[in-house]
PDB file of C-alpha atoms in Angstrom:
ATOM      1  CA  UNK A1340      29.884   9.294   8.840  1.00 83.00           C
ATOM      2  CA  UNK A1341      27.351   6.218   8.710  1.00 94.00           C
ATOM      3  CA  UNK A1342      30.161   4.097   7.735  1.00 96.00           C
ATOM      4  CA  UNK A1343      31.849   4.706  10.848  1.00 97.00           C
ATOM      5  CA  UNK A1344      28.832   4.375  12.888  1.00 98.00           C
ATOM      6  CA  UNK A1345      27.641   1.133  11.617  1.00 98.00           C
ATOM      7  CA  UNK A1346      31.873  -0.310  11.750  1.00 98.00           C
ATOM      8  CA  UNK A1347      31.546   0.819  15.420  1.00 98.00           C
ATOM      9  CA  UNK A1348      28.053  -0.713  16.496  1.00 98.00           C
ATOM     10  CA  UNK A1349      29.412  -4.168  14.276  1.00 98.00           C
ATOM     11  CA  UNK A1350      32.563  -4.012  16.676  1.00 98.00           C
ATOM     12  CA  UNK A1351      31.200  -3.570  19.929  1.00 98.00           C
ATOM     13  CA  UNK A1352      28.106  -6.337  18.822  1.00 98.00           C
ATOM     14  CA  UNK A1353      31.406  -8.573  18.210  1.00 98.00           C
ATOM     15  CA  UNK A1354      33.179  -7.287  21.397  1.00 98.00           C
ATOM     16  CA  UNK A1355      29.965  -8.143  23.960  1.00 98.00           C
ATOM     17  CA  UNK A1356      29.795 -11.870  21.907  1.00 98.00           C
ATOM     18  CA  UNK A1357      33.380 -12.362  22.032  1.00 98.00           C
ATOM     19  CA  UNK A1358      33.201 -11.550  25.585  1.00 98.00           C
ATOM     20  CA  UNK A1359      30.299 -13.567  26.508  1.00 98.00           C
ATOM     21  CA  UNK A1360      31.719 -16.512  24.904  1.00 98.00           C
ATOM     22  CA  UNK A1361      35.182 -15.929  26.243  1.00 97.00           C
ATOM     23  CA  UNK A1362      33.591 -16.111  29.720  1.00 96.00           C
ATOM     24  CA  UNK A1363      31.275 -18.910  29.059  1.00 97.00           C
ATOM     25  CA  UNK A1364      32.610 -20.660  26.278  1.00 97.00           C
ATOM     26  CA  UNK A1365      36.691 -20.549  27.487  1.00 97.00           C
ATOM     27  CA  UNK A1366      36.157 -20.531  31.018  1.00 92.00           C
ATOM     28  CA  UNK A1367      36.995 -24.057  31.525  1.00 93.00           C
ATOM     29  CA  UNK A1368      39.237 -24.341  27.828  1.00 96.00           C
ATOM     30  CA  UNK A1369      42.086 -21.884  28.784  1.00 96.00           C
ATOM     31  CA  UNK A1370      43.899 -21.455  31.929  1.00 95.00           C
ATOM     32  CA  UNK A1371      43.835 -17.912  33.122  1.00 96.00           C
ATOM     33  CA  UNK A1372      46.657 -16.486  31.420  1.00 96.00           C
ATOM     34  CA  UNK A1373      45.012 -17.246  28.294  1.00 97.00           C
ATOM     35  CA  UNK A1374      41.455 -15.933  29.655  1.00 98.00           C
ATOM     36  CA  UNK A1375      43.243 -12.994  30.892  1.00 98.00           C
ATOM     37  CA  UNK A1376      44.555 -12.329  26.903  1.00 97.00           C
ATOM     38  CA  UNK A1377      41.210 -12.609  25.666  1.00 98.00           C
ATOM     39  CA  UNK A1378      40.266  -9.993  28.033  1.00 98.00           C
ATOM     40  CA  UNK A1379      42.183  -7.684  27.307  1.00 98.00           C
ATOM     41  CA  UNK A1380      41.246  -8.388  23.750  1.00 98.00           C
ATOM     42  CA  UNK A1381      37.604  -8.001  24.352  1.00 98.00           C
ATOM     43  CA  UNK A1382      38.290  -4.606  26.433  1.00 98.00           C
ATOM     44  CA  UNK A1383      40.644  -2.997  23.740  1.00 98.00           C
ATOM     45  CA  UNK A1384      37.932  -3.632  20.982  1.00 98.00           C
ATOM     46  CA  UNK A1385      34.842  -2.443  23.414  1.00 98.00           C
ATOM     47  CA  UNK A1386      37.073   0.970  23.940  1.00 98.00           C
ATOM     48  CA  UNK A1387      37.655   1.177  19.762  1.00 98.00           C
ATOM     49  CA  UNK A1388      34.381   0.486  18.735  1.00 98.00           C
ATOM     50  CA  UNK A1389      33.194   3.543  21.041  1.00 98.00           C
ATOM     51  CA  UNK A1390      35.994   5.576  19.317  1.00 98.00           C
ATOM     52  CA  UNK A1391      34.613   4.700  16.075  1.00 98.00           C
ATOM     53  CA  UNK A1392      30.894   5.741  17.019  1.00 98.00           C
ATOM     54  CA  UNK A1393      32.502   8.790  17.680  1.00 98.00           C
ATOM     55  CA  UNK A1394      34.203   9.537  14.724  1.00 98.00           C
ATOM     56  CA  UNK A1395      31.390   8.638  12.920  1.00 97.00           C
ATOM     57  CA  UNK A1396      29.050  11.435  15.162  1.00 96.00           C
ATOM     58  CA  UNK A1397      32.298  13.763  14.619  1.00 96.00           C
ATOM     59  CA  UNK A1398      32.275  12.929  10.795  1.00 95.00           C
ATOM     60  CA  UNK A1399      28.023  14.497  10.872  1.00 93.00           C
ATOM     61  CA  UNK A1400      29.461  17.671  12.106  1.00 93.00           C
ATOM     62  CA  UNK A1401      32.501  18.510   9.437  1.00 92.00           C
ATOM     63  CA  UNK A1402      32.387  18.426   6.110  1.00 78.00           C
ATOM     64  CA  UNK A1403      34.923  15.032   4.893  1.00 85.00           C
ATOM     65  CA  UNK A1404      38.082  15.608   7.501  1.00 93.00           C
ATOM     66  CA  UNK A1405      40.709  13.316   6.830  1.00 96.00           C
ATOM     67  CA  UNK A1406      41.796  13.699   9.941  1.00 97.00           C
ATOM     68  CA  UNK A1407      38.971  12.019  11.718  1.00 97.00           C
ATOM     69  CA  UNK A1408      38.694   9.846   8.567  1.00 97.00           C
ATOM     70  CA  UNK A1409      41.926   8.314   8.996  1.00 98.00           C
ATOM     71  CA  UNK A1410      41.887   7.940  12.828  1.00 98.00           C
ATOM     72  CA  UNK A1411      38.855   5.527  12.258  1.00 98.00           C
ATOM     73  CA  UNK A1412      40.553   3.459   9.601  1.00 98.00           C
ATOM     74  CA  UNK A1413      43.342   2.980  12.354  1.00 98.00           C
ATOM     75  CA  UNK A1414      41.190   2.204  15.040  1.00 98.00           C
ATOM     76  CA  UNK A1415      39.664  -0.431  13.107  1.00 98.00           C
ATOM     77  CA  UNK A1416      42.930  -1.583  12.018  1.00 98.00           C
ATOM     78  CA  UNK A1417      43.820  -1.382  15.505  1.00 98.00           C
ATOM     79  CA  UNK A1418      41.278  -3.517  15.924  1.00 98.00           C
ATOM     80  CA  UNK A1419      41.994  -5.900  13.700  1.00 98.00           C
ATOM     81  CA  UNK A1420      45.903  -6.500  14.555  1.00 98.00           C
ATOM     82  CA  UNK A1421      45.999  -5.306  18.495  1.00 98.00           C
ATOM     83  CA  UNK A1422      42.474  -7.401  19.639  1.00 98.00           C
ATOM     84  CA  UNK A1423      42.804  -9.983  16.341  1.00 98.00           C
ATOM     85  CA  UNK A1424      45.641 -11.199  17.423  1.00 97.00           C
ATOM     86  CA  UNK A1425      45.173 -11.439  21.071  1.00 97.00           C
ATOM     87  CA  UNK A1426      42.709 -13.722  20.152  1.00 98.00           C
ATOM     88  CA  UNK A1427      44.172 -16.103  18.049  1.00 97.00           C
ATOM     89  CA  UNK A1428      46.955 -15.802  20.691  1.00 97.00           C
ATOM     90  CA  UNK A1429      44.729 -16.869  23.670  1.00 97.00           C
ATOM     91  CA  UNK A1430      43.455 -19.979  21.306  1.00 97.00           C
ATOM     92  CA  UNK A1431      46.582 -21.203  19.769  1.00 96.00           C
ATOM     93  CA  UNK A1432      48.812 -20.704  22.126  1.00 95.00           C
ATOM     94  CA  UNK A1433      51.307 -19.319  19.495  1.00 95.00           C
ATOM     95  CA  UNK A1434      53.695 -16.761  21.157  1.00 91.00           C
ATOM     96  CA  UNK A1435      54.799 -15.432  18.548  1.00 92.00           C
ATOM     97  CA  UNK A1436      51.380 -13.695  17.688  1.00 86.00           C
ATOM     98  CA  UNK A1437      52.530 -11.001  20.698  1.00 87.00           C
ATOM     99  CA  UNK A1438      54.856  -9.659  18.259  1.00 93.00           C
ATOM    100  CA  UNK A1439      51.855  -8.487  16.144  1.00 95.00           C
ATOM    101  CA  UNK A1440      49.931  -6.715  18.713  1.00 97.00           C
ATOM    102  CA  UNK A1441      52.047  -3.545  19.456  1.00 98.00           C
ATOM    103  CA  UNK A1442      51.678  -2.827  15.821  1.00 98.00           C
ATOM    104  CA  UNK A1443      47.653  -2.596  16.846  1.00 98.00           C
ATOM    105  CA  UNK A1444      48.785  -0.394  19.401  1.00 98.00           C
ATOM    106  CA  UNK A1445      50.208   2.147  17.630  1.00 98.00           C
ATOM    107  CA  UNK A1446      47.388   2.356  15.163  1.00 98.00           C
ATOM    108  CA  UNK A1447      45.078   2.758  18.536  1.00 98.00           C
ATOM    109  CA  UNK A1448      47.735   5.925  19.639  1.00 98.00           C
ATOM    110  CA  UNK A1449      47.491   7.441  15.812  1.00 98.00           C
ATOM    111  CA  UNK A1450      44.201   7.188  15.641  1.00 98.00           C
ATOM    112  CA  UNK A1451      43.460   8.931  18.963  1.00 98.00           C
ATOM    113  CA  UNK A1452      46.087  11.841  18.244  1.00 98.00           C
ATOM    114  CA  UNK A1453      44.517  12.071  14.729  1.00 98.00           C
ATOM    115  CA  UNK A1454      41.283  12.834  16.550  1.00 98.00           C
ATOM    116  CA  UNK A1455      43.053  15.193  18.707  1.00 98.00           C
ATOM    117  CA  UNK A1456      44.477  16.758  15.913  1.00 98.00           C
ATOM    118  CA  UNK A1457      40.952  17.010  13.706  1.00 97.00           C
ATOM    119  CA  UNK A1458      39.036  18.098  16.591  1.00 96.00           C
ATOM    120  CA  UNK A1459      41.805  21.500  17.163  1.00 97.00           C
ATOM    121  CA  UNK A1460      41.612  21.760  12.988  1.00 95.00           C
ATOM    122  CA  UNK A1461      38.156  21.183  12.156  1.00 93.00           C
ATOM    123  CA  UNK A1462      35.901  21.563  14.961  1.00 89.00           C
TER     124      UNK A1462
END
């Protein structure tokens, strides 16, 4: 449960940073495609990191469900692939980092039907 909480609260710190300094520090680095990437970045982790608190909150209420346990390792993963690499994307430039993202994606989708799933189970 705290782990969860605490892996949440450290990615939505990140997400309001990254966003701040995408629309301070970037503003006048990347043209707006690039801006608009880092975004949707910033957006996609904010949305996670909520997900996560939750789990965590859900996590108080059951005893261990690895259900909810594994849909917060994906999110994070999610995280890490889907919003990492739309970063590194927006600041290199690199195309071929777009091919990594969907696989961020899906982790996002399994981890929300994995809460679906614990919350009809467990709850």
């Amino acid at each position: 449960m705290k782990t969860f909480i605490i892996i949440g609260a450290i990615n939505a710190f990140l997400a309001v940073a990254l966003g701040a300094f995408g629309a301070h520090g970037l503003k006048d680095r990347l043209d707006p495609y690039y801006l608009d990437i880092w975004k949707t970045g910033v957006q996609y982790q904010m949305f996670h990191a909520t997900g996560l608190l939750v789990i965590g909150i859900l996590l108080g209420k059951v005893a261990a469900s690895s259900y909810f346990t594994w849909s917060g390792w994906l999110m994070l993963i999610g995280i890490i692939f889907f919003s990492g690499s739309l970063y590194i994307l927006s600041l290199t430039k690199v195309g071929i980092l777009g091919a990594i993202t969907p696989i961020g994606g899906v982790c996002f989708l399994a981890g929300w039907v994995l809460m679906i799933i614990g919350t009809v189970k467990d709850l």
